[in-house]
Amino acid sequence: IEQIICADVVSVKQPSEIVVREGTRLNEVMGILPKQAVITLSNGDEFESEVEWSEESEPEYNMNSGTFSFNGDFYGLPQYIKNSGEYRILQTVRIETPEKTAIESCETLSDIVCEVSNKTPYLSDIVEDRFPKMIMIYLEDGTTYNADVKWECKDAQEDSYASEGEYNYSAQYINLPSYIENVNDINATVKLIIEKKPGVRVQEDEI
């Protein structure tokens, strides 16, 4: 029977700095952090370990500017590998602001059709449930950005009831990175069509 000798982690190969553009969200950063790390063991061997990252960073991450440090822990190590020194992997992420560019176009949205019953909802409730929270915009530098938006109606107040008819909405960008300009006033639009749900006829034997 082959005897397995325990080995301890003595060093970690730390990854190079990652540079992302301004406006990169935390979940996007987490998606590009390395999935594995190379650790050196006390017996001289190297081992590639899976890494589990914490979303907490130092300082706290924001999408605008700065350099942030994320810590990751090794997991799934074989029983013979110990980490008595509690080594971790450290990843720095730096936000860089690109040169200014303008919105060239944005995604086209289909009409949203909603049937309402006698219990008529507010337009704002339909917008919250059915309208996209982000819109893809296409920039003149050839890149894209998934922009946060809020919706404004040209035909009714936000707290109006959803009566039958058509309502035209325009997307207004919020939290847009500083390097993205909307000099041509390009905004996504969508038409909300409210239809009355046909009534259900009650059969005599159901009364």
PDB file of C-alpha atoms in Angstrom:
ATOM      1  CA  ILE A   1       0.000   0.000   0.000  1.00  0.00           C
ATOM      2  CA  GLU A   2       1.410   3.346  -1.051  1.00  0.00           C
ATOM      3  CA  GLN A   3       1.831   5.688   1.881  1.00  0.00           C
ATOM      4  CA  ILE A   4       0.699   9.277   1.341  1.00  0.00           C
ATOM      5  CA  ILE A   5       2.800  11.833   3.204  1.00  0.00           C
ATOM      6  CA  CYS A   6       1.096  15.036   4.283  1.00  0.00           C
ATOM      7  CA  ALA A   7       2.350  18.295   2.805  1.00  0.00           C
ATOM      8  CA  ASP A   8       1.726  21.861   3.895  1.00  0.00           C
ATOM      9  CA  VAL A   9       1.127  24.962   1.788  1.00  0.00           C
ATOM     10  CA  VAL A  10       4.239  27.157   1.934  1.00  0.00           C
ATOM     11  CA  SER A  11       3.495  29.747  -0.769  1.00  0.00           C
ATOM     12  CA  VAL A  12       0.908  30.866  -3.300  1.00  0.00           C
ATOM     13  CA  LYS A  13       1.472  32.110  -6.838  1.00  0.00           C
ATOM     14  CA  GLN A  14      -0.421  35.394  -6.736  1.00  0.00           C
ATOM     15  CA  PRO A  15      -2.178  36.487  -9.958  1.00  0.00           C
ATOM     16  CA  SER A  16      -1.440  39.645 -11.923  1.00  0.00           C
ATOM     17  CA  GLU A  17      -3.584  42.731 -11.499  1.00  0.00           C
ATOM     18  CA  ILE A  18      -6.856  42.783 -13.434  1.00  0.00           C
ATOM     19  CA  VAL A  19      -7.875  46.043 -15.116  1.00  0.00           C
ATOM     20  CA  VAL A  20     -11.562  46.684 -15.816  1.00  0.00           C
ATOM     21  CA  ARG A  21     -13.294  49.690 -17.271  1.00  0.00           C
ATOM     22  CA  GLU A  22     -15.358  52.124 -15.260  1.00  0.00           C
ATOM     23  CA  GLY A  23     -18.919  50.908 -14.805  1.00  0.00           C
ATOM     24  CA  THR A  24     -18.000  47.222 -14.360  1.00  0.00           C
ATOM     25  CA  ARG A  25     -20.391  45.767 -11.800  1.00  0.00           C
ATOM     26  CA  LEU A  26     -19.320  43.638  -8.854  1.00  0.00           C
ATOM     27  CA  ASN A  27     -20.961  40.482 -10.229  1.00  0.00           C
ATOM     28  CA  GLU A  28     -19.026  40.973 -13.482  1.00  0.00           C
ATOM     29  CA  VAL A  29     -15.765  41.299 -11.546  1.00  0.00           C
ATOM     30  CA  MET A  30     -16.508  38.109  -9.617  1.00  0.00           C
ATOM     31  CA  GLY A  31     -17.043  36.330 -12.916  1.00  0.00           C
ATOM     32  CA  ILE A  32     -13.551  37.109 -14.211  1.00  0.00           C
ATOM     33  CA  LEU A  33     -11.523  36.311 -11.091  1.00  0.00           C
ATOM     34  CA  PRO A  34      -9.336  33.227 -11.558  1.00  0.00           C
ATOM     35  CA  LYS A  35     -11.000  29.910 -10.788  1.00  0.00           C
ATOM     36  CA  GLN A  36      -7.751  28.160  -9.777  1.00  0.00           C
ATOM     37  CA  ALA A  37      -4.541  29.062  -7.975  1.00  0.00           C
ATOM     38  CA  VAL A  38      -1.122  27.391  -7.983  1.00  0.00           C
ATOM     39  CA  ILE A  39       0.203  26.612  -4.525  1.00  0.00           C
ATOM     40  CA  THR A  40       3.641  25.320  -3.550  1.00  0.00           C
ATOM     41  CA  LEU A  41       3.841  22.537  -0.978  1.00  0.00           C
ATOM     42  CA  SER A  42       6.419  21.771   1.663  1.00  0.00           C
ATOM     43  CA  ASN A  43       7.597  18.725  -0.313  1.00  0.00           C
ATOM     44  CA  GLY A  44       8.455  20.957  -3.291  1.00  0.00           C
ATOM     45  CA  ASP A  45       5.458  19.944  -5.386  1.00  0.00           C
ATOM     46  CA  GLU A  46       3.029  22.384  -6.943  1.00  0.00           C
ATOM     47  CA  PHE A  47      -0.719  21.883  -6.827  1.00  0.00           C
ATOM     48  CA  GLU A  48      -3.528  23.669  -8.675  1.00  0.00           C
ATOM     49  CA  SER A  49      -6.369  24.363  -6.264  1.00  0.00           C
ATOM     50  CA  GLU A  50      -9.904  25.574  -6.811  1.00  0.00           C
ATOM     51  CA  VAL A  51     -10.591  29.047  -5.378  1.00  0.00           C
ATOM     52  CA  GLU A  52     -13.647  30.469  -3.670  1.00  0.00           C
ATOM     53  CA  TRP A  53     -13.760  34.271  -3.669  1.00  0.00           C
ATOM     54  CA  SER A  54     -15.283  36.647  -1.153  1.00  0.00           C
ATOM     55  CA  GLU A  55     -17.307  39.531  -2.592  1.00  0.00           C
ATOM     56  CA  GLU A  56     -15.922  41.783   0.124  1.00  0.00           C
ATOM     57  CA  SER A  57     -12.958  43.872  -0.943  1.00  0.00           C
ATOM     58  CA  GLU A  58     -10.585  46.405   0.562  1.00  0.00           C
ATOM     59  CA  PRO A  59     -11.664  49.137   0.113  1.00  0.00           C
ATOM     60  CA  GLU A  60     -15.328  48.396  -0.600  1.00  0.00           C
ATOM     61  CA  TYR A  61     -15.855  47.971  -4.335  1.00  0.00           C
ATOM     62  CA  ASN A  62     -17.489  50.685  -6.414  1.00  0.00           C
ATOM     63  CA  MET A  63     -17.907  50.923 -10.176  1.00  0.00           C
ATOM     64  CA  ASN A  64     -16.331  54.344 -10.580  1.00  0.00           C
ATOM     65  CA  SER A  65     -12.629  54.382  -9.715  1.00  0.00           C
ATOM     66  CA  GLY A  66      -9.954  52.887  -7.503  1.00  0.00           C
ATOM     67  CA  THR A  67      -7.931  49.738  -6.874  1.00  0.00           C
ATOM     68  CA  PHE A  68      -9.523  46.937  -4.857  1.00  0.00           C
ATOM     69  CA  SER A  69      -8.165  43.793  -3.216  1.00  0.00           C
ATOM     70  CA  PHE A  70     -10.201  40.576  -3.158  1.00  0.00           C
ATOM     71  CA  ASN A  71      -9.309  37.515  -1.084  1.00  0.00           C
ATOM     72  CA  GLY A  72      -9.926  33.937  -2.095  1.00  0.00           C
ATOM     73  CA  ASP A  73      -9.758  30.660  -0.172  1.00  0.00           C
ATOM     74  CA  PHE A  74      -8.663  27.262  -1.416  1.00  0.00           C
ATOM     75  CA  TYR A  75     -11.268  24.545  -1.341  1.00  0.00           C
ATOM     76  CA  GLY A  76     -11.464  20.928  -2.333  1.00  0.00           C
ATOM     77  CA  LEU A  77      -7.859  20.256  -1.246  1.00  0.00           C
ATOM     78  CA  PRO A  78      -6.966  16.590  -0.824  1.00  0.00           C
ATOM     79  CA  GLN A  79      -6.729  15.433   2.787  1.00  0.00           C
ATOM     80  CA  TYR A  80      -2.952  15.133   2.584  1.00  0.00           C
ATOM     81  CA  ILE A  81      -2.566  18.875   1.852  1.00  0.00           C
ATOM     82  CA  LYS A  82      -2.736  21.139   4.894  1.00  0.00           C
ATOM     83  CA  ASN A  83      -2.896  24.920   5.015  1.00  0.00           C
ATOM     84  CA  SER A  84      -1.735  25.496   8.571  1.00  0.00           C
ATOM     85  CA  GLY A  85      -0.392  28.939   7.627  1.00  0.00           C
ATOM     86  CA  GLU A  86      -3.873  29.957   6.422  1.00  0.00           C
ATOM     87  CA  TYR A  87      -2.559  31.155   3.089  1.00  0.00           C
ATOM     88  CA  ARG A  88      -5.028  32.906   0.793  1.00  0.00           C
ATOM     89  CA  ILE A  89      -4.974  34.161  -2.768  1.00  0.00           C
ATOM     90  CA  LEU A  90      -5.021  37.919  -3.292  1.00  0.00           C
ATOM     91  CA  GLN A  91      -6.366  39.541  -6.444  1.00  0.00           C
ATOM     92  CA  THR A  92      -6.152  43.264  -7.133  1.00  0.00           C
ATOM     93  CA  VAL A  93      -8.652  44.856  -9.504  1.00  0.00           C
ATOM     94  CA  ARG A  94      -8.079  48.348 -10.866  1.00  0.00           C
ATOM     95  CA  ILE A  95     -10.757  50.464 -12.512  1.00  0.00           C
ATOM     96  CA  GLU A  96      -9.649  52.454 -15.522  1.00  0.00           C
ATOM     97  CA  THR A  97     -11.686  55.161 -17.248  1.00  0.00           C
ATOM     98  CA  PRO A  98     -11.503  54.862 -21.060  1.00  0.00           C
ATOM     99  CA  GLU A  99     -11.485  57.817 -23.416  1.00  0.00           C
ATOM    100  CA  LYS A 100     -14.859  59.421 -23.867  1.00  0.00           C
ATOM    101  CA  THR A 101     -17.193  57.857 -26.389  1.00  0.00           C
ATOM    102  CA  ALA A 102     -20.798  58.383 -27.422  1.00  0.00           C
ATOM    103  CA  ILE A 103     -23.824  56.141 -27.659  1.00  0.00           C
ATOM    104  CA  GLU A 104     -24.288  55.093 -31.273  1.00  0.00           C
ATOM    105  CA  SER A 105     -27.453  53.008 -30.868  1.00  0.00           C
ATOM    106  CA  CYS A 106     -29.350  50.878 -28.371  1.00  0.00           C
ATOM    107  CA  GLU A 107     -31.276  47.650 -28.438  1.00  0.00           C
ATOM    108  CA  THR A 108     -34.765  47.601 -29.941  1.00  0.00           C
ATOM    109  CA  LEU A 109     -37.572  46.370 -27.727  1.00  0.00           C
ATOM    110  CA  SER A 110     -40.817  44.677 -28.730  1.00  0.00           C
ATOM    111  CA  ASP A 111     -44.198  45.949 -27.581  1.00  0.00           C
ATOM    112  CA  ILE A 112     -45.301  44.737 -24.171  1.00  0.00           C
ATOM    113  CA  VAL A 113     -48.893  43.490 -24.114  1.00  0.00           C
ATOM    114  CA  CYS A 114     -50.665  43.181 -20.782  1.00  0.00           C
ATOM    115  CA  GLU A 115     -54.185  41.956 -20.113  1.00  0.00           C
ATOM    116  CA  VAL A 116     -55.958  43.410 -17.109  1.00  0.00           C
ATOM    117  CA  SER A 117     -59.052  42.221 -15.284  1.00  0.00           C
ATOM    118  CA  ASN A 118     -61.547  44.175 -13.241  1.00  0.00           C
ATOM    119  CA  LYS A 119     -58.864  44.603 -10.584  1.00  0.00           C
ATOM    120  CA  THR A 120     -56.840  47.148 -12.548  1.00  0.00           C
ATOM    121  CA  PRO A 121     -53.166  47.519 -11.540  1.00  0.00           C
ATOM    122  CA  TYR A 122     -51.161  50.712 -11.537  1.00  0.00           C
ATOM    123  CA  LEU A 123     -48.976  51.392 -14.539  1.00  0.00           C
ATOM    124  CA  SER A 124     -45.987  51.582 -12.203  1.00  0.00           C
ATOM    125  CA  ASP A 125     -46.617  47.978 -11.064  1.00  0.00           C
ATOM    126  CA  ILE A 126     -46.603  46.740 -14.653  1.00  0.00           C
ATOM    127  CA  VAL A 127     -43.389  48.632 -15.366  1.00  0.00           C
ATOM    128  CA  GLU A 128     -41.752  47.092 -12.289  1.00  0.00           C
ATOM    129  CA  ASP A 129     -42.802  43.557 -13.224  1.00  0.00           C
ATOM    130  CA  ARG A 130     -42.517  43.552 -17.021  1.00  0.00           C
ATOM    131  CA  PHE A 131     -40.033  46.177 -18.157  1.00  0.00           C
ATOM    132  CA  PRO A 132     -36.282  45.491 -18.432  1.00  0.00           C
ATOM    133  CA  LYS A 133     -34.070  47.014 -15.752  1.00  0.00           C
ATOM    134  CA  MET A 134     -31.089  47.284 -18.108  1.00  0.00           C
ATOM    135  CA  ILE A 135     -30.664  48.133 -21.782  1.00  0.00           C
ATOM    136  CA  MET A 136     -27.769  47.202 -24.054  1.00  0.00           C
ATOM    137  CA  ILE A 137     -26.196  50.255 -25.647  1.00  0.00           C
ATOM    138  CA  TYR A 138     -23.703  50.242 -28.515  1.00  0.00           C
ATOM    139  CA  LEU A 139     -20.871  52.755 -28.370  1.00  0.00           C
ATOM    140  CA  GLU A 140     -18.961  54.540 -31.110  1.00  0.00           C
ATOM    141  CA  ASP A 141     -15.683  52.958 -29.974  1.00  0.00           C
ATOM    142  CA  GLY A 142     -17.075  49.534 -30.901  1.00  0.00           C
ATOM    143  CA  THR A 143     -17.800  48.348 -27.355  1.00  0.00           C
ATOM    144  CA  THR A 144     -21.116  47.764 -25.608  1.00  0.00           C
ATOM    145  CA  TYR A 145     -22.470  48.533 -22.160  1.00  0.00           C
ATOM    146  CA  ASN A 146     -25.467  47.156 -20.281  1.00  0.00           C
ATOM    147  CA  ALA A 147     -26.936  50.360 -18.856  1.00  0.00           C
ATOM    148  CA  ASP A 148     -29.294  50.704 -15.902  1.00  0.00           C
ATOM    149  CA  VAL A 149     -32.491  52.498 -16.866  1.00  0.00           C
ATOM    150  CA  LYS A 150     -35.666  53.927 -15.447  1.00  0.00           C
ATOM    151  CA  TRP A 151     -38.809  54.266 -17.535  1.00  0.00           C
ATOM    152  CA  GLU A 152     -40.808  57.412 -18.142  1.00  0.00           C
ATOM    153  CA  CYS A 153     -44.252  57.480 -19.722  1.00  0.00           C
ATOM    154  CA  LYS A 154     -45.189  60.229 -22.166  1.00  0.00           C
ATOM    155  CA  ASP A 155     -48.924  59.539 -21.991  1.00  0.00           C
ATOM    156  CA  ALA A 156     -49.799  59.143 -18.309  1.00  0.00           C
ATOM    157  CA  GLN A 157     -48.641  59.715 -14.764  1.00  0.00           C
ATOM    158  CA  GLU A 158     -46.658  56.938 -13.116  1.00  0.00           C
ATOM    159  CA  ASP A 159     -49.348  56.363 -10.474  1.00  0.00           C
ATOM    160  CA  SER A 160     -52.187  56.122 -13.028  1.00  0.00           C
ATOM    161  CA  TYR A 161     -54.352  53.033 -13.321  1.00  0.00           C
ATOM    162  CA  ALA A 162     -53.671  50.789 -16.313  1.00  0.00           C
ATOM    163  CA  SER A 163     -56.729  51.560 -18.420  1.00  0.00           C
ATOM    164  CA  GLU A 164     -57.167  50.084 -21.895  1.00  0.00           C
ATOM    165  CA  GLY A 165     -54.984  51.754 -24.472  1.00  0.00           C
ATOM    166  CA  GLU A 166     -51.408  52.304 -25.578  1.00  0.00           C
ATOM    167  CA  TYR A 167     -48.691  53.958 -23.529  1.00  0.00           C
ATOM    168  CA  ASN A 168     -45.336  55.049 -24.900  1.00  0.00           C
ATOM    169  CA  TYR A 169     -42.329  54.780 -22.618  1.00  0.00           C
ATOM    170  CA  SER A 170     -38.795  56.094 -22.945  1.00  0.00           C
ATOM    171  CA  ALA A 171     -35.773  54.752 -21.068  1.00  0.00           C
ATOM    172  CA  GLN A 172     -33.642  57.206 -19.103  1.00  0.00           C
ATOM    173  CA  TYR A 173     -30.123  56.058 -18.274  1.00  0.00           C
ATOM    174  CA  ILE A 174     -29.033  56.067 -14.636  1.00  0.00           C
ATOM    175  CA  ASN A 175     -25.541  55.612 -13.192  1.00  0.00           C
ATOM    176  CA  LEU A 176     -24.030  55.865 -16.653  1.00  0.00           C
ATOM    177  CA  PRO A 177     -20.184  55.775 -16.528  1.00  0.00           C
ATOM    178  CA  SER A 178     -18.532  59.172 -16.981  1.00  0.00           C
ATOM    179  CA  TYR A 179     -16.848  58.218 -20.253  1.00  0.00           C
ATOM    180  CA  ILE A 180     -20.166  57.448 -22.009  1.00  0.00           C
ATOM    181  CA  GLU A 181     -21.954  60.435 -23.505  1.00  0.00           C
ATOM    182  CA  ASN A 182     -25.435  60.575 -24.975  1.00  0.00           C
ATOM    183  CA  VAL A 183     -24.881  63.574 -27.217  1.00  0.00           C
ATOM    184  CA  ASN A 184     -27.423  62.349 -29.781  1.00  0.00           C
ATOM    185  CA  ASP A 185     -30.124  61.685 -27.175  1.00  0.00           C
ATOM    186  CA  ILE A 186     -30.450  57.997 -28.065  1.00  0.00           C
ATOM    187  CA  ASN A 187     -32.850  56.238 -25.708  1.00  0.00           C
ATOM    188  CA  ALA A 188     -34.705  52.956 -25.898  1.00  0.00           C
ATOM    189  CA  THR A 189     -38.472  53.138 -26.286  1.00  0.00           C
ATOM    190  CA  VAL A 190     -41.209  50.604 -25.738  1.00  0.00           C
ATOM    191  CA  LYS A 191     -44.962  50.604 -26.234  1.00  0.00           C
ATOM    192  CA  LEU A 192     -47.156  49.176 -23.479  1.00  0.00           C
ATOM    193  CA  ILE A 193     -50.499  47.896 -24.775  1.00  0.00           C
ATOM    194  CA  ILE A 194     -53.188  47.373 -22.161  1.00  0.00           C
ATOM    195  CA  GLU A 195     -56.034  45.052 -23.146  1.00  0.00           C
ATOM    196  CA  LYS A 196     -59.055  44.114 -21.082  1.00  0.00           C
ATOM    197  CA  LYS A 197     -59.086  40.423 -20.216  1.00  0.00           C
ATOM    198  CA  PRO A 198     -62.225  38.722 -21.590  1.00  0.00           C
ATOM    199  CA  GLY A 199     -64.759  37.946 -18.859  1.00  0.00           C
ATOM    200  CA  VAL A 200     -65.410  34.356 -17.802  1.00  0.00           C
ATOM    201  CA  ARG A 201     -69.025  33.300 -18.303  1.00  0.00           C
ATOM    202  CA  VAL A 202     -70.429  31.315 -15.383  1.00  0.00           C
ATOM    203  CA  GLN A 203     -72.360  28.196 -16.361  1.00  0.00           C
ATOM    204  CA  GLU A 204     -75.788  27.624 -14.753  1.00  0.00           C
ATOM    205  CA  ASP A 205     -74.753  24.317 -13.211  1.00  0.00           C
ATOM    206  CA  GLU A 206     -71.890  26.125 -11.468  1.00  0.00           C
ATOM    207  CA  ILE A 207     -74.227  28.489  -9.638  1.00  0.00           C
TER     208      ILE A 207
END
